[in-house]
Amino acid sequence: MKCRVCRGPAVIDVRRHNANFCPEHFLKLCRDQVAKAIEKHSMLEPGDRVLVAVSGGKDSLAVWDILLELGYEADGLYLGLGIDGYSDRSGEVARRFADERGLSLEAVDLPGEYGFDVPDGARAARRVPCSACGLSKRHLFDEAARRGGYDAVATGHNLDDEAAVLFGNVLRWQGEYLGRQRPVLHEGDGFPRKVKPLVRLGERETAAWCVLRGIDYVVEECPMAAGNRHLGYKEALNAIEERSPGTKHDFYFGFLARAADRFAEDVEAERGPLGTCTRCGSPTGAEVCAFCRLLERAGGHLPDGRTPGSEPTPDGPVPVALGPTRQGRP
Ligand code: Q46
Ligand code: ZN
Ligand code: ZN
């Protein structure tokens, strides 16, 4: 197996590109793919300050590492979700990555600062854990980005993730989600810009990036992911990709090029006037934002100790349904 670029010994084959690479040229391929994604989708400008959502897994550490390699100023934010065992280990790995490289990593602990964890939140809201978790992550990353004056929040979503989410959205024709499923969501209405610089890399490639760069990452999946629909979508797409390499890439990028705009109307239809949450001050279409409603149901509190629901609201009881937030999926 020879490297496509230098003909030296290759260590990885990338079937989607019908090519093999040596370590040096594989790492260059990854950097180039991320730079291309950033440029093509206008994710970042030189000099932008980026807040990276760090979980301790391969994707979030790879995106942080690659953004730094590409010269961006990137800090990390780790959210302790209070998931038994898993959260402690992932927090340690994220901290070690930052400490060894002298990087800035802020940590927000959901149980310590907000008085509830993801399993509590899911039980209280009668939602699957990933729903309560995703809602909390979006809220807290948005808030941290506003507080820190960052230009964008970067997440480690890769091609496999995006293709699986797209597959799920297409299976149910979720027009609003399809209209928002883009590698960049521009800032506005008080929300920071959200970018997904790894959309041109598959998860096998982000894992290989970490191995070749000597990055220690949490290999185990979050235990709450079991039963998550997206795992099933990923397996189905993996079976297709195995037979026809490049299918995920064509599915996702074909959607962006030829279909995403067709769902703009669905997004518009969901747009209502935006105000400010009376509890926490974040932008929301309701009087109280979805995160504060989740806090209330889960028996949590805001970091200053205020308990949501303890103060009277002018319009009576607070609605507790947890809908998608304005920017939809992370
Ligand atoms: S951390 Fe949270 Fe994931 Fe765990 S509970 Fe689900 S969403 S699976 S990326
Ligand atoms: Zn080479
Ligand atoms: Zn709020």
PDB file of C-alpha atoms in Angstrom, residues 130-315:
ATOM      1  CA  CYS A 130     -30.165  13.125  24.150  1.00  0.00           C
ATOM      2  CA  SER A 131     -33.022  15.607  23.818  1.00  0.00           C
ATOM      3  CA  ALA A 132     -32.471  17.132  27.283  1.00  0.00           C
ATOM      4  CA  CYS A 133     -28.719  16.942  26.719  1.00  0.00           C
ATOM      5  CA  GLY A 134     -28.801  18.632  23.302  1.00  0.00           C
ATOM      6  CA  LEU A 135     -31.035  21.398  24.605  1.00  0.00           C
ATOM      7  CA  SER A 136     -28.697  22.042  27.553  1.00  0.00           C
ATOM      8  CA  LYS A 137     -25.603  21.974  25.357  1.00  0.00           C
ATOM      9  CA  ARG A 138     -27.019  24.446  22.832  1.00  0.00           C
ATOM     10  CA  HIS A 139     -28.093  26.824  25.569  1.00  0.00           C
ATOM     11  CA  LEU A 140     -24.859  26.701  27.541  1.00  0.00           C
ATOM     12  CA  PHE A 141     -22.563  26.928  24.520  1.00  0.00           C
ATOM     13  CA  ASP A 142     -24.520  29.901  23.167  1.00  0.00           C
ATOM     14  CA  GLU A 143     -24.342  31.593  26.530  1.00  0.00           C
ATOM     15  CA  ALA A 144     -20.610  30.949  26.952  1.00  0.00           C
ATOM     16  CA  ALA A 145     -19.918  32.297  23.455  1.00  0.00           C
ATOM     17  CA  ARG A 146     -21.858  35.502  24.194  1.00  0.00           C
ATOM     18  CA  ARG A 147     -20.155  35.904  27.565  1.00  0.00           C
ATOM     19  CA  GLY A 148     -16.673  35.343  26.122  1.00  0.00           C
ATOM     20  CA  GLY A 149     -17.231  37.480  23.010  1.00  0.00           C
ATOM     21  CA  TYR A 150     -16.364  34.614  20.641  1.00  0.00           C
ATOM     22  CA  ASP A 151     -17.036  34.928  16.907  1.00  0.00           C
ATOM     23  CA  ALA A 152     -18.230  31.342  16.545  1.00  0.00           C
ATOM     24  CA  VAL A 153     -18.892  28.055  18.310  1.00  0.00           C
ATOM     25  CA  ALA A 154     -17.275  25.054  16.589  1.00  0.00           C
ATOM     26  CA  THR A 155     -18.500  21.508  17.088  1.00  0.00           C
ATOM     27  CA  GLY A 156     -16.942  18.202  16.043  1.00  0.00           C
ATOM     28  CA  HIS A 157     -19.800  16.963  13.848  1.00  0.00           C
ATOM     29  CA  ASN A 158     -18.252  14.935  11.035  1.00  0.00           C
ATOM     30  CA  LEU A 159     -19.532  13.635   7.704  1.00  0.00           C
ATOM     31  CA  ASP A 160     -20.943  10.443   9.276  1.00  0.00           C
ATOM     32  CA  ASP A 161     -22.894  12.498  11.830  1.00  0.00           C
ATOM     33  CA  GLU A 162     -24.279  14.924   9.284  1.00  0.00           C
ATOM     34  CA  ALA A 163     -25.229  12.204   6.801  1.00  0.00           C
ATOM     35  CA  ALA A 164     -27.019  10.287   9.589  1.00  0.00           C
ATOM     36  CA  VAL A 165     -28.926  13.380  10.767  1.00  0.00           C
ATOM     37  CA  LEU A 166     -29.855  14.165   7.166  1.00  0.00           C
ATOM     38  CA  PHE A 167     -31.018  10.595   6.637  1.00  0.00           C
ATOM     39  CA  GLY A 168     -33.256  10.823   9.711  1.00  0.00           C
ATOM     40  CA  ASN A 169     -34.654  14.200   8.672  1.00  0.00           C
ATOM     41  CA  VAL A 170     -35.387  12.942   5.165  1.00  0.00           C
ATOM     42  CA  LEU A 171     -37.053   9.761   6.411  1.00  0.00           C
ATOM     43  CA  ARG A 172     -39.536  11.919   8.301  1.00  0.00           C
ATOM     44  CA  TRP A 173     -39.461  14.903   5.934  1.00  0.00           C
ATOM     45  CA  GLN A 174     -38.731  17.288   8.761  1.00  0.00           C
ATOM     46  CA  GLY A 175     -38.733  20.428   6.640  1.00  0.00           C
ATOM     47  CA  GLU A 176     -37.651  22.887   9.288  1.00  0.00           C
ATOM     48  CA  TYR A 177     -34.694  20.746  10.338  1.00  0.00           C
ATOM     49  CA  LEU A 178     -33.769  20.164   6.697  1.00  0.00           C
ATOM     50  CA  GLY A 179     -33.801  23.915   6.110  1.00  0.00           C
ATOM     51  CA  ARG A 180     -31.423  24.456   8.998  1.00  0.00           C
ATOM     52  CA  GLN A 181     -29.127  21.516   8.358  1.00  0.00           C
ATOM     53  CA  ARG A 182     -26.090  23.386   7.152  1.00  0.00           C
ATOM     54  CA  PRO A 183     -22.433  23.316   8.129  1.00  0.00           C
ATOM     55  CA  VAL A 184     -22.725  26.933   9.238  1.00  0.00           C
ATOM     56  CA  LEU A 185     -25.548  28.764  10.968  1.00  0.00           C
ATOM     57  CA  HIS A 186     -24.877  32.459  10.868  1.00  0.00           C
ATOM     58  CA  GLU A 187     -25.057  34.631  13.942  1.00  0.00           C
ATOM     59  CA  GLY A 188     -28.139  36.713  14.540  1.00  0.00           C
ATOM     60  CA  ASP A 189     -31.000  37.333  16.958  1.00  0.00           C
ATOM     61  CA  GLY A 190     -28.508  37.065  19.828  1.00  0.00           C
ATOM     62  CA  PHE A 191     -27.281  33.595  18.808  1.00  0.00           C
ATOM     63  CA  PRO A 192     -23.603  33.070  17.989  1.00  0.00           C
ATOM     64  CA  ARG A 193     -22.423  31.613  14.679  1.00  0.00           C
ATOM     65  CA  LYS A 194     -22.225  27.785  14.738  1.00  0.00           C
ATOM     66  CA  VAL A 195     -19.749  25.970  12.527  1.00  0.00           C
ATOM     67  CA  LYS A 196     -18.965  22.327  11.769  1.00  0.00           C
ATOM     68  CA  PRO A 197     -15.465  22.327  10.273  1.00  0.00           C
ATOM     69  CA  LEU A 198     -15.180  18.496  10.121  1.00  0.00           C
ATOM     70  CA  VAL A 199     -18.021  17.925   7.657  1.00  0.00           C
ATOM     71  CA  ARG A 200     -15.590  16.792   4.955  1.00  0.00           C
ATOM     72  CA  LEU A 201     -13.998  14.139   7.222  1.00  0.00           C
ATOM     73  CA  GLY A 202     -15.462  10.781   8.201  1.00  0.00           C
ATOM     74  CA  GLU A 203     -15.206   9.468  11.751  1.00  0.00           C
ATOM     75  CA  ARG A 204     -12.591   6.905  10.766  1.00  0.00           C
ATOM     76  CA  GLU A 205     -10.455   9.822   9.599  1.00  0.00           C
ATOM     77  CA  THR A 206     -10.918  11.890  12.762  1.00  0.00           C
ATOM     78  CA  ALA A 207      -9.928   8.813  14.827  1.00  0.00           C
ATOM     79  CA  ALA A 208      -6.852   8.326  12.620  1.00  0.00           C
ATOM     80  CA  TRP A 209      -5.996  12.026  13.014  1.00  0.00           C
ATOM     81  CA  CYS A 210      -5.981  11.594  16.804  1.00  0.00           C
ATOM     82  CA  VAL A 211      -3.919   8.393  16.701  1.00  0.00           C
ATOM     83  CA  LEU A 212      -1.305   9.890  14.361  1.00  0.00           C
ATOM     84  CA  ARG A 213      -1.134  13.094  16.414  1.00  0.00           C
ATOM     85  CA  GLY A 214      -0.800  11.174  19.699  1.00  0.00           C
ATOM     86  CA  ILE A 215      -4.090  12.547  21.059  1.00  0.00           C
ATOM     87  CA  ASP A 216      -5.609  10.471  23.831  1.00  0.00           C
ATOM     88  CA  TYR A 217      -9.403  10.523  23.532  1.00  0.00           C
ATOM     89  CA  VAL A 218     -12.370   8.821  25.191  1.00  0.00           C
ATOM     90  CA  VAL A 219     -13.086   5.799  23.014  1.00  0.00           C
ATOM     91  CA  GLU A 220     -16.273   4.653  24.712  1.00  0.00           C
ATOM     92  CA  GLU A 221     -19.563   6.083  23.511  1.00  0.00           C
ATOM     93  CA  CYS A 222     -21.831   7.939  25.904  1.00  0.00           C
ATOM     94  CA  PRO A 223     -23.950   5.247  27.623  1.00  0.00           C
ATOM     95  CA  MET A 224     -27.057   7.368  27.020  1.00  0.00           C
ATOM     96  CA  ALA A 225     -26.642   6.970  23.253  1.00  0.00           C
ATOM     97  CA  ALA A 226     -28.035   3.413  23.374  1.00  0.00           C
ATOM     98  CA  GLY A 227     -31.364   3.391  21.593  1.00  0.00           C
ATOM     99  CA  ASN A 228     -30.599   6.729  19.942  1.00  0.00           C
ATOM    100  CA  ARG A 229     -32.127   6.650  16.459  1.00  0.00           C
ATOM    101  CA  HIS A 230     -29.028   8.099  14.896  1.00  0.00           C
ATOM    102  CA  LEU A 231     -27.007   5.009  15.718  1.00  0.00           C
ATOM    103  CA  GLY A 232     -29.409   3.015  13.564  1.00  0.00           C
ATOM    104  CA  TYR A 233     -29.137   5.545  10.726  1.00  0.00           C
ATOM    105  CA  LYS A 234     -25.351   5.404  10.943  1.00  0.00           C
ATOM    106  CA  GLU A 235     -25.349   1.618  10.723  1.00  0.00           C
ATOM    107  CA  ALA A 236     -27.635   1.682   7.689  1.00  0.00           C
ATOM    108  CA  LEU A 237     -25.456   4.264   5.931  1.00  0.00           C
ATOM    109  CA  ASN A 238     -22.280   2.347   6.840  1.00  0.00           C
ATOM    110  CA  ALA A 239     -23.687  -0.732   5.112  1.00  0.00           C
ATOM    111  CA  ILE A 240     -24.391   1.322   1.984  1.00  0.00           C
ATOM    112  CA  GLU A 241     -21.014   3.072   2.115  1.00  0.00           C
ATOM    113  CA  GLU A 242     -19.266  -0.294   2.381  1.00  0.00           C
ATOM    114  CA  ARG A 243     -20.714  -1.294  -0.987  1.00  0.00           C
ATOM    115  CA  SER A 244     -20.485   2.133  -2.605  1.00  0.00           C
ATOM    116  CA  PRO A 245     -17.725   4.275  -1.130  1.00  0.00           C
ATOM    117  CA  GLY A 246     -18.504   7.971  -1.443  1.00  0.00           C
ATOM    118  CA  THR A 247     -22.263   7.615  -1.000  1.00  0.00           C
ATOM    119  CA  LYS A 248     -22.394   9.540   2.295  1.00  0.00           C
ATOM    120  CA  HIS A 249     -20.390  12.368   0.786  1.00  0.00           C
ATOM    121  CA  ASP A 250     -22.633  12.565  -2.287  1.00  0.00           C
ATOM    122  CA  PHE A 251     -25.791  12.326  -0.161  1.00  0.00           C
ATOM    123  CA  TYR A 252     -24.803  15.142   2.181  1.00  0.00           C
ATOM    124  CA  PHE A 253     -23.064  17.509  -0.221  1.00  0.00           C
ATOM    125  CA  GLY A 254     -25.643  16.843  -2.930  1.00  0.00           C
ATOM    126  CA  PHE A 255     -28.312  17.879  -0.447  1.00  0.00           C
ATOM    127  CA  LEU A 256     -26.454  21.095   0.393  1.00  0.00           C
ATOM    128  CA  ALA A 257     -25.927  21.963  -3.270  1.00  0.00           C
ATOM    129  CA  ARG A 258     -29.297  20.969  -4.673  1.00  0.00           C
ATOM    130  CA  ALA A 259     -31.945  20.672  -2.003  1.00  0.00           C
ATOM    131  CA  ALA A 260     -31.251  22.589   1.229  1.00  0.00           C
ATOM    132  CA  ASP A 261     -32.575  25.900  -0.169  1.00  0.00           C
ATOM    133  CA  ARG A 262     -35.895  24.277  -0.996  1.00  0.00           C
ATOM    134  CA  PHE A 263     -36.665  24.046   2.715  1.00  0.00           C
ATOM    135  CA  ALA A 264     -36.167  27.751   3.417  1.00  0.00           C
ATOM    136  CA  GLU A 265     -39.950  28.218   3.506  1.00  0.00           C
ATOM    137  CA  ASP A 266     -40.313  25.642   6.270  1.00  0.00           C
ATOM    138  CA  VAL A 267     -37.769  27.573   8.325  1.00  0.00           C
ATOM    139  CA  GLU A 268     -39.561  30.868   7.660  1.00  0.00           C
ATOM    140  CA  ALA A 269     -42.889  29.321   8.664  1.00  0.00           C
ATOM    141  CA  GLU A 270     -41.469  28.545  12.101  1.00  0.00           C
ATOM    142  CA  ARG A 271     -40.026  32.025  12.580  1.00  0.00           C
ATOM    143  CA  GLY A 272     -41.807  34.096  15.180  1.00  0.00           C
ATOM    144  CA  PRO A 273     -40.863  37.243  17.022  1.00  0.00           C
ATOM    145  CA  LEU A 274     -37.936  36.783  19.371  1.00  0.00           C
ATOM    146  CA  GLY A 275     -37.760  38.208  22.843  1.00  0.00           C
ATOM    147  CA  THR A 276     -35.643  37.663  25.906  1.00  0.00           C
ATOM    148  CA  CYS A 277     -36.120  34.932  28.499  1.00  0.00           C
ATOM    149  CA  THR A 278     -37.479  36.518  31.654  1.00  0.00           C
ATOM    150  CA  ARG A 279     -35.425  34.116  33.758  1.00  0.00           C
ATOM    151  CA  CYS A 280     -31.967  33.968  32.214  1.00  0.00           C
ATOM    152  CA  GLY A 281     -31.974  36.717  29.591  1.00  0.00           C
ATOM    153  CA  SER A 282     -31.199  34.532  26.579  1.00  0.00           C
ATOM    154  CA  PRO A 283     -33.043  35.021  23.280  1.00  0.00           C
ATOM    155  CA  THR A 284     -36.221  32.978  22.938  1.00  0.00           C
ATOM    156  CA  GLY A 285     -39.527  32.965  21.103  1.00  0.00           C
ATOM    157  CA  ALA A 286     -41.371  32.248  24.387  1.00  0.00           C
ATOM    158  CA  GLU A 287     -41.522  34.155  27.631  1.00  0.00           C
ATOM    159  CA  VAL A 288     -39.281  31.586  29.285  1.00  0.00           C
ATOM    160  CA  CYS A 289     -36.624  29.758  27.252  1.00  0.00           C
ATOM    161  CA  ALA A 290     -36.669  25.978  26.814  1.00  0.00           C
ATOM    162  CA  PHE A 291     -33.601  25.563  29.038  1.00  0.00           C
ATOM    163  CA  CYS A 292     -35.200  27.415  31.955  1.00  0.00           C
ATOM    164  CA  ARG A 293     -38.343  25.322  31.503  1.00  0.00           C
ATOM    165  CA  LEU A 294     -36.199  22.180  31.635  1.00  0.00           C
ATOM    166  CA  LEU A 295     -34.444  23.506  34.770  1.00  0.00           C
ATOM    167  CA  GLU A 296     -37.787  24.061  36.404  1.00  0.00           C
ATOM    168  CA  ARG A 297     -39.032  20.574  35.637  1.00  0.00           C
ATOM    169  CA  ALA A 298     -35.773  18.938  36.710  1.00  0.00           C
ATOM    170  CA  GLY A 299     -35.711  20.853  40.016  1.00  0.00           C
ATOM    171  CA  GLY A 300     -32.507  22.695  39.131  1.00  0.00           C
ATOM    172  CA  HIS A 301     -31.457  26.302  39.639  1.00  0.00           C
ATOM    173  CA  LEU A 302     -29.578  29.038  37.819  1.00  0.00           C
ATOM    174  CA  PRO A 303     -25.889  29.489  38.782  1.00  0.00           C
ATOM    175  CA  ASP A 304     -26.798  32.470  40.997  1.00  0.00           C
ATOM    176  CA  GLY A 305     -29.037  30.152  43.013  1.00  0.00           C
ATOM    177  CA  ARG A 306     -32.338  31.453  41.624  1.00  0.00           C
ATOM    178  CA  THR A 307     -34.846  28.659  41.199  1.00  0.00           C
ATOM    179  CA  PRO A 308     -36.791  28.897  37.978  1.00  0.00           C
ATOM    180  CA  GLY A 309     -40.470  29.183  38.724  1.00  0.00           C
ATOM    181  CA  SER A 310     -39.895  30.702  42.163  1.00  0.00           C
ATOM    182  CA  GLU A 311     -40.705  34.178  40.915  1.00  0.00           C
ATOM    183  CA  PRO A 312     -44.214  34.945  39.658  1.00  0.00           C
ATOM    184  CA  THR A 313     -44.575  35.533  35.936  1.00  0.00           C
ATOM    185  CA  PRO A 314     -46.954  38.202  34.665  1.00  0.00           C
ATOM    186  CA  ASP A 315     -48.925  35.797  32.466  1.00  0.00           C
TER     187      ASP A 315
END
